[in-house]
Amino acid sequence: MSGPAQRRITIKEVAEAAGVGVATVSRVLSGGSASPETREKVFAAAARLDYRPSALGRNLRRQRTGGVGLLVPDITDSFYARLADGVLSCARSYGEPVTIGVTGDDPEREAELIGALIEQSMDRLIAVPSGDGDMWAPALRAGLNVVFADRRVRTDVPSVVPDDRAGVLTAVEYLAGLGHRRIAFLARHGQSQRVTAFLSAAASLGLPVDRDMVVHARASRDSAYAAAAGLLQHHSDVTAVLAGGNVLGEAAVLAARELDVRIPRDVSLIMFDDVPWAELCSPPLTVIAQPAQDIGYRAAELVLRQGRRPPAVTLPTRLVVRASCGPRVAPRRSS
């Protein structure tokens, strides 16, 4: 009778033993770039723990458990919840289960979850990527079938994204038409394309292009609030704000209320993503509506489809005008 099965060492344990991140271990073991010292640490830890990374590739080629993996930054964010609902709806029509992981917009956590999915012999993954393009190289070399949703960090991976450029341009044109020239952008991790679109739109309309007008928040509600409050407190010349997502828009509304900044009398506000509470605000928020469920559904179609797939699918956005924007007024006094 054979003895008990030996527990498989995980990539996270190798990372802890080597004193490096999970993404670094993944990169080293898949042949990616790293310093000689780092490579030595990783290989020594892997040998000491008897870690066998080649087993992952064999499992992926020889068997698959079925189903689809889905990685999102925050399942409590209504945009990603609706995106996940679209994935689930499509996968259900194919009879495929979905395993959801939350990255917190942390590339290290993302790499850990990818490793876990590969170890489970899951070979199809939809992801809102947190890491940059290089971070995904090990997963692609392992044969993982990946489709990006909402964000695109590699051109060789199929993606389904909203038309950020058109959405931002429409919003900035609308605000400029109301006389606003000092327009700020609230951004968070993963929104570099929206930031680029914002700066390009401002330049094309002859508006001041100032990097200080782009304020970044980390991937948390507390950070979003701090960024919004700092913007309203320290940039009294700003007369309009474009928030890159609904968490940032929520933060801007709360910060304005706390600081007695009136919307739209003192500051006009436009937010990416049309969530239910946006229409219930006082005043109701003008938004750039994104087809979150369609993004998820189309991404699932791509990852489940056999044969050739388009490299990128861009879905339209639209400006929904409500009552949170008004004509430019004199700049506020600094608090």
CSV table of C-alpha atoms in Angstrom, one decimal:
chain,number,residue,atom,x,y,z
A,1,MET,CA,0.0,0.0,0.0
A,2,SER,CA,1.4,3.3,-1.0
A,3,GLY,CA,2.1,6.0,1.7
A,4,PRO,CA,0.3,9.3,2.0
A,5,ALA,CA,0.6,11.7,-1.0
A,6,GLN,CA,3.3,14.3,-0.5
A,7,ARG,CA,2.0,17.8,-0.3
A,8,ARG,CA,2.9,19.9,-3.3
A,9,ILE,CA,5.1,22.9,-2.6
A,10,THR,CA,3.6,26.2,-3.9
A,11,ILE,CA,5.3,29.0,-5.6
A,12,LYS,CA,4.4,31.3,-2.7
A,13,GLU,CA,6.5,29.1,-0.4
A,14,VAL,CA,9.4,29.3,-2.7
A,15,ALA,CA,9.1,33.1,-2.8
A,16,GLU,CA,9.0,33.3,1.0
A,17,ALA,CA,12.1,31.1,1.3
A,18,ALA,CA,14.0,33.1,-1.3
A,19,GLY,CA,12.9,36.5,0.2
A,20,VAL,CA,11.4,37.7,-3.1
A,21,GLY,CA,8.0,38.2,-4.6
A,22,VAL,CA,5.8,35.6,-6.2
A,23,ALA,CA,6.1,37.4,-9.6
A,24,THR,CA,9.9,37.3,-9.3
A,25,VAL,CA,9.9,33.5,-8.7
A,26,SER,CA,7.5,33.0,-11.6
A,27,ARG,CA,9.7,35.1,-13.9
A,28,VAL,CA,13.0,33.3,-12.9
A,29,LEU,CA,11.6,29.8,-13.2
A,30,SER,CA,10.1,30.5,-16.6
A,31,GLY,CA,13.4,31.8,-18.0
A,32,GLY,CA,12.7,35.5,-17.6
A,33,SER,CA,15.2,38.3,-16.7
A,34,ALA,CA,16.6,38.7,-13.2
A,35,SER,CA,19.9,39.5,-11.6
A,36,PRO,CA,22.3,36.6,-11.0
A,37,GLU,CA,21.9,37.1,-7.2
A,38,THR,CA,18.1,36.8,-7.5
A,39,ARG,CA,18.3,33.8,-9.8
A,40,GLU,CA,20.6,32.1,-7.3
A,41,LYS,CA,18.3,32.7,-4.4
A,42,VAL,CA,15.3,31.4,-6.3
A,43,PHE,CA,16.9,28.3,-7.6
A,44,ALA,CA,18.4,27.5,-4.2
A,45,ALA,CA,15.1,27.9,-2.5
A,46,ALA,CA,13.3,25.8,-5.1
A,47,ALA,CA,15.9,23.0,-4.7
A,48,ARG,CA,15.8,23.1,-1.0
A,49,LEU,CA,12.0,22.8,-1.0
A,50,ASP,CA,12.0,20.2,-3.8
A,51,TYR,CA,9.8,22.4,-5.9
A,52,ARG,CA,9.1,21.1,-9.4
A,53,PRO,CA,7.8,23.9,-11.7
A,54,SER,CA,7.9,21.7,-14.8
A,55,ALA,CA,4.9,19.8,-13.3
A,56,LEU,CA,2.8,22.8,-13.9
A,57,GLY,CA,3.4,22.8,-17.7
A,58,ARG,CA,2.8,19.0,-17.9
A,59,ASN,CA,-0.5,19.3,-16.1
A,60,LEU,CA,-1.6,22.1,-18.3
A,61,ARG,CA,-0.8,20.1,-21.5
A,62,ARG,CA,-2.0,16.7,-20.5
A,63,GLN,CA,-5.2,17.5,-18.6
A,64,ARG,CA,-7.6,20.3,-17.9
A,65,THR,CA,-10.3,20.6,-15.3
A,66,GLY,CA,-12.6,22.7,-17.4
A,67,GLY,CA,-14.0,26.1,-16.4
A,68,VAL,CA,-12.7,29.6,-16.7
A,69,GLY,CA,-10.7,31.7,-14.2
A,70,LEU,CA,-11.6,35.3,-13.7
A,71,LEU,CA,-9.3,37.8,-12.0
A,72,VAL,CA,-10.7,41.3,-11.0
A,73,PRO,CA,-9.3,44.0,-8.8
A,74,ASP,CA,-12.3,44.5,-6.5
A,75,ILE,CA,-15.5,42.5,-6.6
A,76,THR,CA,-17.3,45.1,-4.4
A,77,ASP,CA,-16.8,47.7,-7.1
A,78,SER,CA,-20.1,47.6,-9.0
A,79,PHE,CA,-18.3,47.9,-12.4
A,80,TYR,CA,-16.3,44.7,-11.8
A,81,ALA,CA,-19.3,43.0,-10.3
A,82,ARG,CA,-21.3,43.7,-13.5
A,83,LEU,CA,-18.3,42.6,-15.6
A,84,ALA,CA,-18.2,39.4,-13.6
A,85,ASP,CA,-21.9,38.9,-14.2
A,86,GLY,CA,-21.4,39.1,-17.9
A,87,VAL,CA,-18.6,36.5,-17.7
A,88,LEU,CA,-20.9,34.2,-15.6
A,89,SER,CA,-23.8,34.6,-18.0
A,90,CYS,CA,-21.7,33.6,-21.1
A,91,ALA,CA,-19.9,30.8,-19.3
A,92,ARG,CA,-23.3,29.4,-18.1
A,93,SER,CA,-24.4,29.2,-21.8
A,94,TYR,CA,-21.3,27.0,-22.5
A,95,GLY,CA,-21.9,24.9,-19.4
A,96,GLU,CA,-18.6,26.1,-17.9
A,97,PRO,CA,-18.0,27.0,-14.2
A,98,VAL,CA,-16.1,30.2,-13.3
A,99,THR,CA,-13.5,30.5,-10.6
A,100,ILE,CA,-13.2,34.2,-9.4
A,101,GLY,CA,-10.1,35.6,-7.8
A,102,VAL,CA,-9.6,39.2,-6.4
A,103,THR,CA,-6.2,40.8,-7.0
A,104,GLY,CA,-6.7,44.0,-5.1
A,105,ASP,CA,-4.8,45.6,-8.1
A,106,ASP,CA,-1.6,44.0,-6.6
A,107,PRO,CA,0.7,42.4,-9.3
A,108,GLU,CA,2.2,40.1,-6.6
A,109,ARG,CA,-1.2,38.8,-5.6
A,110,GLU,CA,-2.1,38.5,-9.2
A,111,ALA,CA,0.9,36.3,-9.9
A,112,GLU,CA,0.1,34.2,-6.9
A,113,LEU,CA,-3.5,33.6,-8.2
A,114,ILE,CA,-2.3,32.8,-11.7
A,115,GLY,CA,0.1,30.2,-10.2
A,116,ALA,CA,-2.8,28.7,-8.2
A,117,LEU,CA,-5.0,28.4,-11.3
A,118,ILE,CA,-2.3,26.8,-13.3
A,119,GLU,CA,-1.7,24.3,-10.5
A,120,GLN,CA,-5.4,23.5,-10.7
A,121,SER,CA,-4.9,22.7,-14.4
A,122,MET,CA,-7.1,25.5,-15.4
A,123,ASP,CA,-6.0,26.8,-18.8
A,124,ARG,CA,-8.5,29.6,-19.6
A,125,LEU,CA,-8.3,32.9,-17.9
A,126,ILE,CA,-10.1,36.3,-18.2
A,127,ALA,CA,-8.3,39.1,-16.3
A,128,VAL,CA,-8.4,42.7,-15.6
A,129,PRO,CA,-4.6,42.9,-15.5
A,130,SER,CA,-2.8,44.5,-12.5
A,131,GLY,CA,0.7,43.8,-13.6
A,132,ASP,CA,2.4,45.2,-16.7
A,133,GLY,CA,2.9,43.2,-19.9
A,134,ASP,CA,6.1,41.6,-18.8
A,135,MET,CA,4.4,40.2,-15.7
A,136,TRP,CA,2.2,38.1,-17.9
A,137,ALA,CA,5.0,36.5,-19.9
A,138,PRO,CA,5.4,33.5,-17.6
A,139,ALA,CA,1.7,32.7,-17.7
A,140,LEU,CA,1.7,32.9,-21.5
A,141,ARG,CA,4.8,30.7,-21.8
A,142,ALA,CA,3.0,28.1,-19.7
A,143,GLY,CA,0.3,27.9,-22.3
A,144,LEU,CA,-2.4,29.8,-20.4
A,145,ASN,CA,-5.2,31.0,-22.7
A,146,VAL,CA,-5.7,34.6,-21.6
A,147,VAL,CA,-8.1,37.3,-22.5
A,148,PHE,CA,-7.8,40.8,-21.0
A,149,ALA,CA,-10.9,42.7,-20.0
A,150,ASP,CA,-11.2,46.5,-19.4
A,151,ARG,CA,-7.4,47.0,-19.6
A,152,ARG,CA,-4.9,46.0,-22.3
A,153,VAL,CA,-1.3,45.6,-21.3
A,154,ARG,CA,-0.1,43.4,-24.2
A,155,THR,CA,-0.9,43.6,-27.9
A,156,ASP,CA,-0.4,39.8,-28.4
A,157,VAL,CA,-3.2,39.0,-26.0
A,158,PRO,CA,-6.9,39.3,-27.1
A,159,SER,CA,-8.7,42.0,-25.1
A,160,VAL,CA,-12.2,43.6,-24.7
A,161,VAL,CA,-12.0,47.2,-23.6
A,162,PRO,CA,-14.2,50.3,-23.5
A,163,ASP,CA,-13.4,53.1,-25.8
A,164,ASP,CA,-11.6,55.2,-23.2
A,165,ARG,CA,-10.2,57.7,-25.7
A,166,ALA,CA,-13.7,58.6,-27.1
A,167,GLY,CA,-15.3,58.7,-23.7
A,168,VAL,CA,-12.7,61.0,-22.2
A,169,LEU,CA,-12.7,63.3,-25.3
A,170,THR,CA,-16.5,63.6,-25.2
A,171,ALA,CA,-16.4,64.5,-21.5
A,172,VAL,CA,-13.6,67.1,-21.8
A,173,GLU,CA,-15.3,68.7,-24.9
A,174,TYR,CA,-18.5,68.9,-22.9
A,175,LEU,CA,-16.8,70.6,-19.9
A,176,ALA,CA,-14.8,72.9,-22.3
A,177,GLY,CA,-18.1,73.9,-23.9
A,178,LEU,CA,-19.3,75.1,-20.5
A,179,GLY,CA,-16.3,77.3,-20.2
A,180,HIS,CA,-14.1,75.2,-18.0
A,181,ARG,CA,-10.3,75.4,-18.6
A,182,ARG,CA,-8.8,74.1,-15.4
A,183,ILE,CA,-10.0,70.5,-15.5
A,184,ALA,CA,-8.5,67.8,-13.2
A,185,PHE,CA,-8.4,64.1,-13.6
A,186,LEU,CA,-8.8,61.6,-10.7
A,187,ALA,CA,-7.1,58.3,-11.6
A,188,ARG,CA,-6.2,55.0,-10.0
A,189,HIS,CA,-3.9,52.1,-10.8
A,190,GLY,CA,-4.5,50.6,-14.2
A,191,GLN,CA,-5.9,53.8,-15.8
A,192,SER,CA,-2.8,55.0,-17.7
A,193,GLN,CA,-4.7,54.9,-21.0
A,194,ARG,CA,-7.4,57.2,-19.6
A,195,VAL,CA,-4.8,59.6,-18.3
A,196,THR,CA,-3.1,59.7,-21.7
A,197,ALA,CA,-6.5,60.2,-23.4
A,198,PHE,CA,-7.2,63.1,-20.9
A,199,LEU,CA,-3.9,64.9,-21.5
A,200,SER,CA,-4.3,64.4,-25.3
A,201,ALA,CA,-7.9,65.7,-25.2
A,202,ALA,CA,-6.9,68.8,-23.2
A,203,ALA,CA,-4.1,69.6,-25.5
A,204,SER,CA,-6.3,69.2,-28.6
A,205,LEU,CA,-8.8,71.7,-27.2
A,206,GLY,CA,-6.1,74.2,-26.2
A,207,LEU,CA,-6.6,73.7,-22.5
A,208,PRO,CA,-3.7,73.9,-20.0
A,209,VAL,CA,-1.9,70.6,-19.9
A,210,ASP,CA,-0.5,70.2,-16.4
A,211,ARG,CA,0.6,66.9,-14.9
A,212,ASP,CA,-0.3,68.3,-11.5
A,213,MET,CA,-3.9,68.3,-12.6
A,214,VAL,CA,-3.8,64.4,-12.7
A,215,VAL,CA,-4.1,63.1,-9.1
A,216,HIS,CA,-3.5,59.4,-8.5
A,217,ALA,CA,-5.0,57.2,-5.9
A,218,ARG,CA,-4.1,53.6,-4.8
A,219,ALA,CA,-6.6,50.8,-5.1
A,220,SER,CA,-8.6,51.5,-2.0
A,221,ARG,CA,-11.6,53.7,-1.0
A,222,ASP,CA,-9.5,55.4,1.7
A,223,SER,CA,-6.9,56.3,-0.8
A,224,ALA,CA,-9.5,57.5,-3.3
A,225,TYR,CA,-11.0,59.8,-0.7
A,226,ALA,CA,-7.6,61.2,0.3
A,227,ALA,CA,-6.8,61.9,-3.4
A,228,ALA,CA,-10.1,63.6,-4.0
A,229,ALA,CA,-10.0,65.7,-0.8
A,230,GLY,CA,-6.4,66.7,-1.5
A,231,LEU,CA,-7.3,67.8,-5.0
A,232,LEU,CA,-10.3,70.0,-3.8
A,233,GLN,CA,-8.2,71.5,-0.9
A,234,HIS,CA,-5.0,72.3,-2.7
A,235,HIS,CA,-6.2,73.1,-6.3
A,236,SER,CA,-8.8,75.9,-5.7
A,237,ASP,CA,-8.3,77.0,-9.4
A,238,VAL,CA,-9.9,73.7,-10.5
A,239,THR,CA,-13.5,74.2,-11.7
A,240,ALA,CA,-14.2,70.7,-13.1
A,241,VAL,CA,-13.2,67.2,-12.2
A,242,LEU,CA,-13.3,64.0,-14.3
A,243,ALA,CA,-13.2,60.9,-12.1
A,244,GLY,CA,-11.7,57.8,-13.7
A,245,GLY,CA,-14.1,55.3,-12.1
A,246,ASN,CA,-17.1,55.0,-9.8
A,247,VAL,CA,-15.0,54.6,-6.6
A,248,LEU,CA,-13.2,57.8,-7.4
A,249,GLY,CA,-16.5,59.5,-8.3
A,250,GLU,CA,-18.0,58.4,-5.0
A,251,ALA,CA,-14.9,59.8,-3.2
A,252,ALA,CA,-15.1,63.1,-5.0
A,253,VAL,CA,-18.8,63.5,-3.9
A,254,LEU,CA,-18.0,62.6,-0.3
A,255,ALA,CA,-14.9,64.9,-0.2
A,256,ALA,CA,-16.9,67.8,-1.7
A,257,ARG,CA,-19.6,67.4,0.9
A,258,GLU,CA,-17.1,67.3,3.8
A,259,LEU,CA,-15.3,70.4,2.4
A,260,ASP,CA,-18.5,72.3,1.7
A,261,VAL,CA,-17.6,72.4,-2.0
A,262,ARG,CA,-20.9,72.6,-3.9
A,263,ILE,CA,-21.5,70.5,-7.1
A,264,PRO,CA,-21.9,72.0,-9.7
A,265,ARG,CA,-21.9,75.6,-8.4
A,266,ASP,CA,-18.2,75.4,-7.2
A,267,VAL,CA,-17.0,72.3,-9.1
A,268,SER,CA,-18.5,70.4,-12.0
A,269,LEU,CA,-18.1,66.6,-11.8
A,270,ILE,CA,-18.2,63.8,-14.4
A,271,MET,CA,-17.6,60.2,-13.5
A,272,PHE,CA,-16.6,57.1,-15.5
A,273,ASP,CA,-19.3,54.4,-15.1
A,274,ASP,CA,-23.0,54.7,-14.7
A,275,VAL,CA,-23.9,53.0,-11.4
A,276,PRO,CA,-27.4,53.1,-9.8
A,277,TRP,CA,-26.4,55.6,-7.1
A,278,ALA,CA,-25.2,58.1,-9.7
A,279,GLU,CA,-28.8,59.0,-10.6
A,280,LEU,CA,-29.8,59.2,-7.0
A,281,CYS,CA,-27.1,61.7,-6.0
A,282,SER,CA,-28.0,65.3,-5.2
A,283,PRO,CA,-27.4,66.5,-7.9
A,284,PRO,CA,-27.6,63.4,-10.1
A,285,LEU,CA,-24.1,62.8,-11.7
A,286,THR,CA,-23.2,63.2,-15.3
A,287,VAL,CA,-21.4,60.0,-16.3
A,288,ILE,CA,-19.5,58.2,-19.0
A,289,ALA,CA,-21.4,55.0,-19.3
A,290,GLN,CA,-19.5,51.8,-20.0
A,291,PRO,CA,-20.9,48.5,-21.0
A,292,ALA,CA,-19.5,46.5,-18.1
A,293,GLN,CA,-21.6,43.4,-18.6
A,294,ASP,CA,-21.0,43.3,-22.4
A,295,ILE,CA,-17.2,43.6,-21.7
A,296,GLY,CA,-17.4,40.5,-19.5
A,297,TYR,CA,-19.7,38.6,-21.9
A,298,ARG,CA,-17.5,39.3,-24.9
A,299,ALA,CA,-14.3,38.4,-23.0
A,300,ALA,CA,-15.8,35.1,-22.0
A,301,GLU,CA,-16.9,34.5,-25.6
A,302,LEU,CA,-13.3,35.1,-26.8
A,303,VAL,CA,-11.7,32.8,-24.2
A,304,LEU,CA,-14.2,30.0,-24.9
A,305,ARG,CA,-14.3,30.3,-28.7
A,306,GLN,CA,-12.3,27.9,-30.8
A,307,GLY,CA,-10.3,29.1,-33.8
A,308,ARG,CA,-9.1,32.5,-34.7
A,309,ARG,CA,-10.0,35.4,-32.4
A,310,PRO,CA,-9.8,39.2,-33.0
A,311,PRO,CA,-6.8,40.8,-31.3
A,312,ALA,CA,-8.9,43.5,-29.7
A,313,VAL,CA,-12.6,44.4,-29.3
A,314,THR,CA,-13.4,48.0,-28.4
A,315,LEU,CA,-16.9,48.7,-27.1
A,316,PRO,CA,-18.5,52.2,-27.2
A,317,THR,CA,-19.0,54.5,-24.3
A,318,ARG,CA,-21.5,57.3,-24.1
A,319,LEU,CA,-21.9,60.5,-22.1
A,320,VAL,CA,-25.1,60.6,-20.0
A,321,VAL,CA,-25.8,64.3,-19.1
A,322,ARG,CA,-27.5,64.9,-15.7
A,323,ALA,CA,-27.1,67.8,-13.3
A,324,SER,CA,-23.5,67.7,-11.9
A,325,CYS,CA,-22.0,70.1,-14.4
A,326,GLY,CA,-22.6,73.8,-14.9
A,327,PRO,CA,-21.0,76.9,-16.4
A,328,ARG,CA,-17.5,77.8,-15.2
A,329,VAL,CA,-17.5,80.2,-12.2
A,330,ALA,CA,-14.7,82.2,-10.6
A,331,PRO,CA,-12.2,80.0,-8.9
A,332,ARG,CA,-12.8,79.1,-5.2
A,333,ARG,CA,-10.6,80.6,-2.5
A,334,SER,CA,-8.0,78.3,-1.0
A,335,SER,CA,-9.1,76.8,2.3
